[in-house]
Short mmCIF file of C-alpha atoms in Angstrom, two decimals:
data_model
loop_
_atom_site.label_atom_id
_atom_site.label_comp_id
_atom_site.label_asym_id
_atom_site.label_seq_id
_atom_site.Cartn_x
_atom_site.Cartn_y
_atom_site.Cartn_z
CA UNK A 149 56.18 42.34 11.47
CA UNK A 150 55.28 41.36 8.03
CA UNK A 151 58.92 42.32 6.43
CA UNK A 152 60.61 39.86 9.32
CA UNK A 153 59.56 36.76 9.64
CA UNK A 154 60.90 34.80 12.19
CA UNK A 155 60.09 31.44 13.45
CA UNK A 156 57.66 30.49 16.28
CA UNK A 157 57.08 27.94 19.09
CA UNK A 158 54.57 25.57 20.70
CA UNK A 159 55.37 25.30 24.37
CA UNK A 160 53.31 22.98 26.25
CA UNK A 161 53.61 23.39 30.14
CA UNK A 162 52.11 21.53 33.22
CA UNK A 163 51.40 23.70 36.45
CA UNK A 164 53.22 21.46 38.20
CA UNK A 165 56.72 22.59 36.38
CA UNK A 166 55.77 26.43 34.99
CA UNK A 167 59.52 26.82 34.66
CA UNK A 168 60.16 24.05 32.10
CA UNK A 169 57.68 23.17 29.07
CA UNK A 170 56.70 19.38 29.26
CA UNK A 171 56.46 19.62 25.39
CA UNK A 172 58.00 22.02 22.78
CA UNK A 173 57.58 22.08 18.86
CA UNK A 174 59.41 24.38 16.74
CA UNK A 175 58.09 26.44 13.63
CA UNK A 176 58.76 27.78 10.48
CA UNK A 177 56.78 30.78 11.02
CA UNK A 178 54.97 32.54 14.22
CA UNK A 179 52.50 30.81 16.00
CA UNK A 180 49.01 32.68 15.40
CA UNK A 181 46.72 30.65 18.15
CA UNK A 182 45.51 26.91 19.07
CA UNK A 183 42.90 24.97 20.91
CA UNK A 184 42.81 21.51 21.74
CA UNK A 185 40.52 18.58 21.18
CA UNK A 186 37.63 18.31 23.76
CA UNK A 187 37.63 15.04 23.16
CA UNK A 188 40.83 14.00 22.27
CA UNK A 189 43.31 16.15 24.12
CA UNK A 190 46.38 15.22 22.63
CA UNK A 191 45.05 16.79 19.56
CA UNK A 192 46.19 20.46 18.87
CA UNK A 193 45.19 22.77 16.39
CA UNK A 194 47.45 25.22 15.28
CA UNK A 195 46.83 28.56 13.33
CA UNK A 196 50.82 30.37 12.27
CA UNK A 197 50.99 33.59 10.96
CA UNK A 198 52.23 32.38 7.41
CA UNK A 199 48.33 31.20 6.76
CA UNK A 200 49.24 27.37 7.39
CA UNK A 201 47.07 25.78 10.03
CA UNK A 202 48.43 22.07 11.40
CA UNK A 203 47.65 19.44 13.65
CA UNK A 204 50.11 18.04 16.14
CA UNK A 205 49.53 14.54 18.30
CA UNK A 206 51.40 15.01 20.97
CA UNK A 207 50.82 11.04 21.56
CA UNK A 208 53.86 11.45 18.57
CA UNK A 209 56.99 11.58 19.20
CA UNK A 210 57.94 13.71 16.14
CA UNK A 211 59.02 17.58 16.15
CA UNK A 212 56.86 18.17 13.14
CA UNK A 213 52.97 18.30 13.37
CA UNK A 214 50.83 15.36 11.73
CA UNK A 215 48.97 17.06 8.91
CA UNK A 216 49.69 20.32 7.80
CA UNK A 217 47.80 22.86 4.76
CA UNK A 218 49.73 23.64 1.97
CA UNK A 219 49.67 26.62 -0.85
CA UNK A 220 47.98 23.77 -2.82
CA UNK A 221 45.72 22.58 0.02
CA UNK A 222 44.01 26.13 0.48
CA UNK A 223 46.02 27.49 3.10
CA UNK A 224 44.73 31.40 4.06
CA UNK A 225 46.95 34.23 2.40
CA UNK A 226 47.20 36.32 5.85
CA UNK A 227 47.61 35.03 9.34
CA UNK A 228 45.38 32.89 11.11
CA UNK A 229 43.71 34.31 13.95
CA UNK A 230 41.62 31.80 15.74
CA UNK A 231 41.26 27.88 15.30
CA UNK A 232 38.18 26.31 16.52
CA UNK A 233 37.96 22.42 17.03
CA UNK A 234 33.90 20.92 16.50
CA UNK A 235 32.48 17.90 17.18
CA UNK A 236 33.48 14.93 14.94
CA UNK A 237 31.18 15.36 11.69
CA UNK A 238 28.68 12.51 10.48
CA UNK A 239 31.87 10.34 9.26
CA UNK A 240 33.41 10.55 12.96
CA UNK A 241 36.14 12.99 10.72
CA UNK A 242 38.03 14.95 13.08
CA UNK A 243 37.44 19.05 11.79
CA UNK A 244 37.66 22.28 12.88
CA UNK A 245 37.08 26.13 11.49
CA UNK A 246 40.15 28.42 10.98
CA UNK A 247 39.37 32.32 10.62
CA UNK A 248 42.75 34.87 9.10
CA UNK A 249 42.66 38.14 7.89
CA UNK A 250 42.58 37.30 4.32
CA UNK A 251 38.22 37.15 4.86
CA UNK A 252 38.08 33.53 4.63
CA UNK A 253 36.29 30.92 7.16
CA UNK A 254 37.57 27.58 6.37
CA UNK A 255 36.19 24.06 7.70
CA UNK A 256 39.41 21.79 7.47
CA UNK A 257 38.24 18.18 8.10
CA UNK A 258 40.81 15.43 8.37
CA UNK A 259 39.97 12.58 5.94
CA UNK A 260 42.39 9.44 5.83
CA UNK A 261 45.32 10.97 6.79
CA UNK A 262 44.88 14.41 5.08
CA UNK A 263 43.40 17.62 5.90
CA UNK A 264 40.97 18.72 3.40
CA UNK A 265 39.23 22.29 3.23
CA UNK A 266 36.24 23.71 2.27
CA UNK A 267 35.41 27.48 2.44
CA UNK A 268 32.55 28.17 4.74
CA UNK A 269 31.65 31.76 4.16
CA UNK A 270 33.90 35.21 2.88
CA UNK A 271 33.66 37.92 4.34
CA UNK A 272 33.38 41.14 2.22
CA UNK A 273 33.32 44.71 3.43
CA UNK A 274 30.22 46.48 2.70
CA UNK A 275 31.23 48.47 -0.63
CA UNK A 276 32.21 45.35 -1.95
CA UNK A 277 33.76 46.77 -5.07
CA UNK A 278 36.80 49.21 -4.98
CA UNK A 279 37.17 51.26 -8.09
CA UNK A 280 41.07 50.44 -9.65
CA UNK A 281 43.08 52.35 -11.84
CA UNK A 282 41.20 52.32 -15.44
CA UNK A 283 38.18 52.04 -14.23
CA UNK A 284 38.79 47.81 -12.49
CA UNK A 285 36.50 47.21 -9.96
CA UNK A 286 38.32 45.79 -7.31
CA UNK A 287 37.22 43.01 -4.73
CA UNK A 288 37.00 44.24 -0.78
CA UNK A 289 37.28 41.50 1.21
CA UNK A 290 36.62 42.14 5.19
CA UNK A 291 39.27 40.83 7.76
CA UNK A 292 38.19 37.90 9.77
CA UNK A 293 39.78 38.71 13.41
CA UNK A 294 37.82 36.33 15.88
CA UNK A 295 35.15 33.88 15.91
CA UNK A 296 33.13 32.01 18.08
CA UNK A 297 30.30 29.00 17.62
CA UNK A 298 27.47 28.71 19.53
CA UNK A 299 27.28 26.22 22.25
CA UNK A 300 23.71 24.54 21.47
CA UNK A 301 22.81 25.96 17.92
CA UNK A 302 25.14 23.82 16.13
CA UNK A 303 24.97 26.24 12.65
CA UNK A 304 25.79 29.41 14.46
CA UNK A 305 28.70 31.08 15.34
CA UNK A 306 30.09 34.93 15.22
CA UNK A 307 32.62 36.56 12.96
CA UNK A 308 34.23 39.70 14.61
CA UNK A 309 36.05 42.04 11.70
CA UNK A 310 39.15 44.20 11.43
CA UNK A 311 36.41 46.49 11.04
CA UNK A 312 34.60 46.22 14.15
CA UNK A 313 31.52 44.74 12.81
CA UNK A 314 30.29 41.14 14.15
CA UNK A 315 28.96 39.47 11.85
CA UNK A 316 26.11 36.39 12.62
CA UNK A 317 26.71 33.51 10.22
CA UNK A 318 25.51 30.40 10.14
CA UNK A 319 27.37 27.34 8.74
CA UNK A 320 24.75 26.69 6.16
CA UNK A 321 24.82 29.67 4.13
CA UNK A 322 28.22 30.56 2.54
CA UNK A 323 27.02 34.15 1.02
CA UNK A 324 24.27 35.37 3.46
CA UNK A 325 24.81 36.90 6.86
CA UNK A 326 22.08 36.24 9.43
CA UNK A 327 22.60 39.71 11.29
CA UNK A 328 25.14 42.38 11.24
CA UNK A 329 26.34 44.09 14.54
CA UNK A 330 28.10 47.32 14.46
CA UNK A 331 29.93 46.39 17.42
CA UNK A 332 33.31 48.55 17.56
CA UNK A 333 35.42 51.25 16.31
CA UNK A 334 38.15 49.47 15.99
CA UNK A 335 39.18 45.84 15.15
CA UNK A 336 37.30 43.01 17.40
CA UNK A 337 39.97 41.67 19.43
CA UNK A 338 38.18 38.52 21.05
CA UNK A 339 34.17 37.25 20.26
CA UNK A 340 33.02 34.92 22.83
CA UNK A 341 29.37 33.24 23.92
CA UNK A 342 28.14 32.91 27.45
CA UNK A 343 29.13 29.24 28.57
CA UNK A 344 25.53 29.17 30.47
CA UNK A 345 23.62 31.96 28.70
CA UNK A 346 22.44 30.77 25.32
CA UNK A 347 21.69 34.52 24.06
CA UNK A 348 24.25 35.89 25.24
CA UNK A 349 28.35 36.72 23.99
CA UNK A 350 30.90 38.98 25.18
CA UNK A 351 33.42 41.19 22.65
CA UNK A 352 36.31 43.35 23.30
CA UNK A 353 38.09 45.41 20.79
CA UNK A 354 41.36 48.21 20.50
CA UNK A 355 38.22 50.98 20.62
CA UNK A 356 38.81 50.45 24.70
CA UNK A 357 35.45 48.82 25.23
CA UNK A 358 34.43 45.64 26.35
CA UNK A 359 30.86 44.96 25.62
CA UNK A 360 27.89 42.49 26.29
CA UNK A 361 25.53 41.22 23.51
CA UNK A 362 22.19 39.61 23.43
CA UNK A 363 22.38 37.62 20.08
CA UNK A 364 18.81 38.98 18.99
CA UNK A 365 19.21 42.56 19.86
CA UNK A 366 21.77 44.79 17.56
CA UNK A 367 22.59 47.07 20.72
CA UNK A 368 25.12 46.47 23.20
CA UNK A 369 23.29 45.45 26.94
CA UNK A 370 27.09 46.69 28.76
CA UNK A 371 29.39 48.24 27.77
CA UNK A 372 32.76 48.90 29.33
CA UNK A 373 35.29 51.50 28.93
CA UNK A 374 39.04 50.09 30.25
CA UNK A 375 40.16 53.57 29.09
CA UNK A 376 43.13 52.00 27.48
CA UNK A 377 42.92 49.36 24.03
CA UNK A 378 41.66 45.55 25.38
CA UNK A 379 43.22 42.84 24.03
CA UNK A 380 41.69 39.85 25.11
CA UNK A 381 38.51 38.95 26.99
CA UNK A 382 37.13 35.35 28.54
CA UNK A 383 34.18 33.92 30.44
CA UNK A 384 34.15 32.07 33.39
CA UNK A 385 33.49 28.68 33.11
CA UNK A 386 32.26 28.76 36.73
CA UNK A 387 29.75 31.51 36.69
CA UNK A 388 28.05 33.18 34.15
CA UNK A 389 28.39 36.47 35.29
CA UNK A 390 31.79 36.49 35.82
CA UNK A 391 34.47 37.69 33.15
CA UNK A 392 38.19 38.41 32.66
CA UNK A 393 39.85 41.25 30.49
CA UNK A 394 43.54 42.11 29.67
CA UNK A 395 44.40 45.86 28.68
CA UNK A 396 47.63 46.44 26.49
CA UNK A 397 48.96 48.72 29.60
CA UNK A 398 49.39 45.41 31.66
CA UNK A 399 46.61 44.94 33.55
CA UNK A 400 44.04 42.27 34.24
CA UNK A 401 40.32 43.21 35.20
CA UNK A 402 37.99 40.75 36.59
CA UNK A 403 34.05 41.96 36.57
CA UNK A 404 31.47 39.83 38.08
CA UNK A 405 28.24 41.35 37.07
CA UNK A 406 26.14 40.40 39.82
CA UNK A 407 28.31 41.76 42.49
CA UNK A 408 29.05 44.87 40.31
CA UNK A 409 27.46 46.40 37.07
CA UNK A 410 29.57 49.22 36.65
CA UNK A 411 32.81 48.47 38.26
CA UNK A 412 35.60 45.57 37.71
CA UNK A 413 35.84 43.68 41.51
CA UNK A 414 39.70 43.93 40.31
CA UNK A 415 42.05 45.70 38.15
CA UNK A 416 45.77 44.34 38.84
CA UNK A 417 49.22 45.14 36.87
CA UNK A 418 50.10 41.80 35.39
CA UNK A 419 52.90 42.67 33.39
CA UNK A 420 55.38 45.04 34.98
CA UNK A 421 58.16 46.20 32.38
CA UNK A 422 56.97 49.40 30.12
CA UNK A 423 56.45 48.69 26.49
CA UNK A 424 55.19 45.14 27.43
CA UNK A 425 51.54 44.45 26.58
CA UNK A 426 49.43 41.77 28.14
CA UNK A 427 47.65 40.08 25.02
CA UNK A 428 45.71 37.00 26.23
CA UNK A 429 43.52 35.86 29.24
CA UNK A 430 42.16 32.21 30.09
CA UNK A 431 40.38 30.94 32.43
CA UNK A 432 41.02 27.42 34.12
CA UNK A 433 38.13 25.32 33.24
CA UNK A 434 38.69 23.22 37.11
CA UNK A 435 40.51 25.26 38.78
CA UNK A 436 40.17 29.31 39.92
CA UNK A 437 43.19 30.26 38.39
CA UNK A 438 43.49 32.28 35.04
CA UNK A 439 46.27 32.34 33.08
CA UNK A 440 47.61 35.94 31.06
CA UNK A 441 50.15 36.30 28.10
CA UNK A 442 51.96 39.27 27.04
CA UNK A 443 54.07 40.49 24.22
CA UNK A 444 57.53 39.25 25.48
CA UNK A 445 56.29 35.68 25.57
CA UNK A 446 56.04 35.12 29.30
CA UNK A 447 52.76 33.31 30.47
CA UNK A 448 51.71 33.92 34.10
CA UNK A 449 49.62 32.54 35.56
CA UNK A 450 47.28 34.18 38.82
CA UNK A 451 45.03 32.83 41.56
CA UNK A 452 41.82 34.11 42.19
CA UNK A 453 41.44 35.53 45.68
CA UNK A 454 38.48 34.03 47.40
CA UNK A 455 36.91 37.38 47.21
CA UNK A 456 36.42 37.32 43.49
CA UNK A 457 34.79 33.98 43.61
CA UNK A 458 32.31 34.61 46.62
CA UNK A 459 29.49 32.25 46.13
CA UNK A 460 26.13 33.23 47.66
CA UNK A 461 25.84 32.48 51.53
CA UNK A 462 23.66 30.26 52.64
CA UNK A 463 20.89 31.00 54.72
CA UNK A 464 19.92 29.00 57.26
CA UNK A 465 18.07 26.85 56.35
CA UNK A 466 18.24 27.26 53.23
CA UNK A 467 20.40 25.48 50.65
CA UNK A 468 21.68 27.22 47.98
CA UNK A 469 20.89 25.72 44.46
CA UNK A 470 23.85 25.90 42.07
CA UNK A 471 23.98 24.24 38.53
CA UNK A 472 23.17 26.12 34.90
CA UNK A 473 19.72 26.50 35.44
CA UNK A 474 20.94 28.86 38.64
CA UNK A 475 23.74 30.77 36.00
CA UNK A 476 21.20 31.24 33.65
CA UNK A 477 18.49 32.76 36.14
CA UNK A 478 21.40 35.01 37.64
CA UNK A 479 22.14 36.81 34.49
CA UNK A 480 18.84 36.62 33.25
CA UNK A 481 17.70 38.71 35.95
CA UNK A 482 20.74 41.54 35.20
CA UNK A 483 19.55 41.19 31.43
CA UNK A 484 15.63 41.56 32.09
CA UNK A 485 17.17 45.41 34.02
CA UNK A 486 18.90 46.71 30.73
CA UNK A 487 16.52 45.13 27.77
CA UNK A 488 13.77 47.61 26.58
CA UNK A 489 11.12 47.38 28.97
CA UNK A 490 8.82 46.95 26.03
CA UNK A 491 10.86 44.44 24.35
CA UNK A 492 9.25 40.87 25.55
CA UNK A 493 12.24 38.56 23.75
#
C-alpha cells in the first residue's frame, strides 16, 4: 500500500532449521525481490519497494547492506520488481540489472566500493505522448514488471509490462526493441527462459494464463488457463518440460509437458486460510523440492512425490541417455507438434 509504508525483512533460512532464519536483516522499506551471486553466494541483491536496490555480504557481520543506491545515485522512482545478478563484466566488476515500475532497466555495476548505474533501455507505452492540460504533451512511460536474460545470448533478455506486452531487448540498444509480444491481458507476473531450451521462455500473468513462447515466433505455442489470476511461474532445473505455477486462490500446479499437454500432473492447496494468496514458486536447483510464498509471509516449502518426477524407464537393454542434449530433444519434439507445419525455424 503506497499511503503505508512499513518496513521490510531479509530472512535467510537453512532447510535444516525452517523454523528459525540463520540470517535476518532489517529494512527501511518492503522488500521487493533478490537473487544471489552464482558465483559468489554470499552476495545478495536486493530490490525494496522504495526504488533502492542494495547489496548485502552476508560474509559481514553488519545489519545494514554493503552498498546501497541513493536519490542521487539513480535509484528507480517506483518499486523494484526483479534483480538480476550477470557475470562479472570485462573489469571482473561485480553488476547486475534491476527492472521497477517507473519503465527503467538499470545495469548497477559495483566499482571500488560503490554502486554505479547506467540506464539500459526505457520502456515507453506505445502512444508515447499523452496530451496534458493546455495542450502539454505528456511522457508515457510503460511499467517494467519482470525480466529475464537469456542463458547463451549474452545481449538478450525479456521485459514483461504492466501492460502485458513482452518486450525483446537486447543490452546493446537503449531505444530499439528487437520484437514486441502481445503476450497478456493483464500485467506479466513472471518472464522466464527454458534452462535447456535456447528458444524457448515461459510467462504467466493476472489474465489467468500461463503461456509458452518460442523467442522467434510472436504466438503463444501453450497456453494455459488456471481459471483463477497466476502469480508466479518457474522451470525446472531438472527437466525441461517440467514447470511450476502458483494461483492467488492457494494452489500450486505442477505440468510436465511430456507426460501431459493439456493437464497439470498436480494441482494442490498450498495455502489454507481464505484471503491468503500464494505469490511465489521456486524450484530447488539439487534437490526435488520447491519452495511457495504467500501474502502473510510464510514460506513453505513441498516435496515432489516421485510421481511428478518419473524419469523414463529403462528398457532392457537399453540405457537411457540423460543430459541437455536429451532435454532439448524432449521438448523439441512437443514444439515441432504445435509450430506451423510450414514454418521450418
Amino acid at each position: 500500500d503506497f499511503m503505508k509504508q512499513g518496513h521490510g525483512m531479509l530472512l535467510l533460512y537453512t532447510l535444516k532449521n525452517p523454523s528459525f532464519p540463520e540470517y535476518s536483516f532489517s529494512s527501511e522499506s518492503g522488500v521487493m525481490c533478490l537473487d544471489f551471486h552464482s558465483d559468489h553466494p554470499y552476495l545478495l541483491a536486493v530490490g525494496f519497494y522504495d526504488g533502492n536496490v542494495a547489496i548485502y555480504n552476508l560474509k559481514k557481520a553488519s545489519s545494514q547492506p554493503s552498498y546501497k543506491s541513493s536519490a542521487k545515485s539513480g535509484k528507480h522512482t517506483e518499486p523494484v520488481w526483479q534483480v538480476k545478478w550477470q557475470k562479472d563484466d570485462m573489469d571482473n566488476n561485480s553488476n547486475f540489472f534491476s527492472v521497477s515500475s517507473d519503465g527503467r532497466i538499470v545495469l548497477w555495476t559495483l566499482v571500488k566500493n560503490e554502486l554505479v548505474h547506467m540506464d539500459v533501455i526505457k520502456l515507453s507505452a506505445d502512444e508515447t505522448t499523452m496530451q496534458g492540460p493546455e495542450g502539454l504533451q505528456l511522457q508515457m512511460l510503460g511499467s517494467g514488471t519482470s525480466f529475464d536474460f537469456h542463458k547463451k545470448i549474452d545481449y538478450l533478455f525479456l521485459v514483461g509490462t504492466e501492460e502485458g506486452k513482452i518486450y525483446k531487448c537486447s543490452k546493446s540498444y537503449s531505444s530499439q526493441f528487437l520484437d514486441v509480444f502481445e503476450a497478456h491481458h493483464m500485467a506479466v507476473d513472471t518472464i522466464s527462459w527454458n534452462p535447456f531450451h535456447l528458444k524457448v521462455f515461459i510467462s504467466c500473468s493476472s489474465d489467468w494464463t500461463v503461456k509458452i513462447w518460442d523467442h522467434t515466433i510472436k504466438t503463444p505455442l501453450f497456453v494455459y488457463d488456471l481459471s483463477t489470476a497466476v502469480g508466479d511461474v518457474a522451470w525446472s532445473p531438472y527437466s525441461s518440460t517440467v514447470f511450476a505455477a502458483v494461483t492467488i486462490d492457494g494452489q500450486a500446479h505442477v505440468f510436465d509437458l511430456n507426460i501431459n499437454k493439456l493437464e497439470p500432473l498436480c494441482t494442490q492447496l498450498v495455502v489454507t486460510r481464505k484471503k491468503n494468496k500464494t505469490t511465489h514458486v521456486q524450484f530447488n536447483p539439487v534437490y526435488p523440492i520447491i519452495i511457495v510464498g504467500d501474502e502473510r509471509g510464510l514460506t513453505i516449502c513441498l516435496k515432489l512425490s516421485p510421481n511428478l518426477r518419473k524419469m523414463p524407464k529403462e528398457k532392457k537393454g537399453q540405457e537411457v541417455k540423460k543430459g541437455p542434449e536429451v532435454e532439448i530433444a524432449k521438448l523439441e519434439k512437443l514444439l515441432s507438434l504445435v509450430r506451423e507445419p510450414g514454418s521450418k525455424e
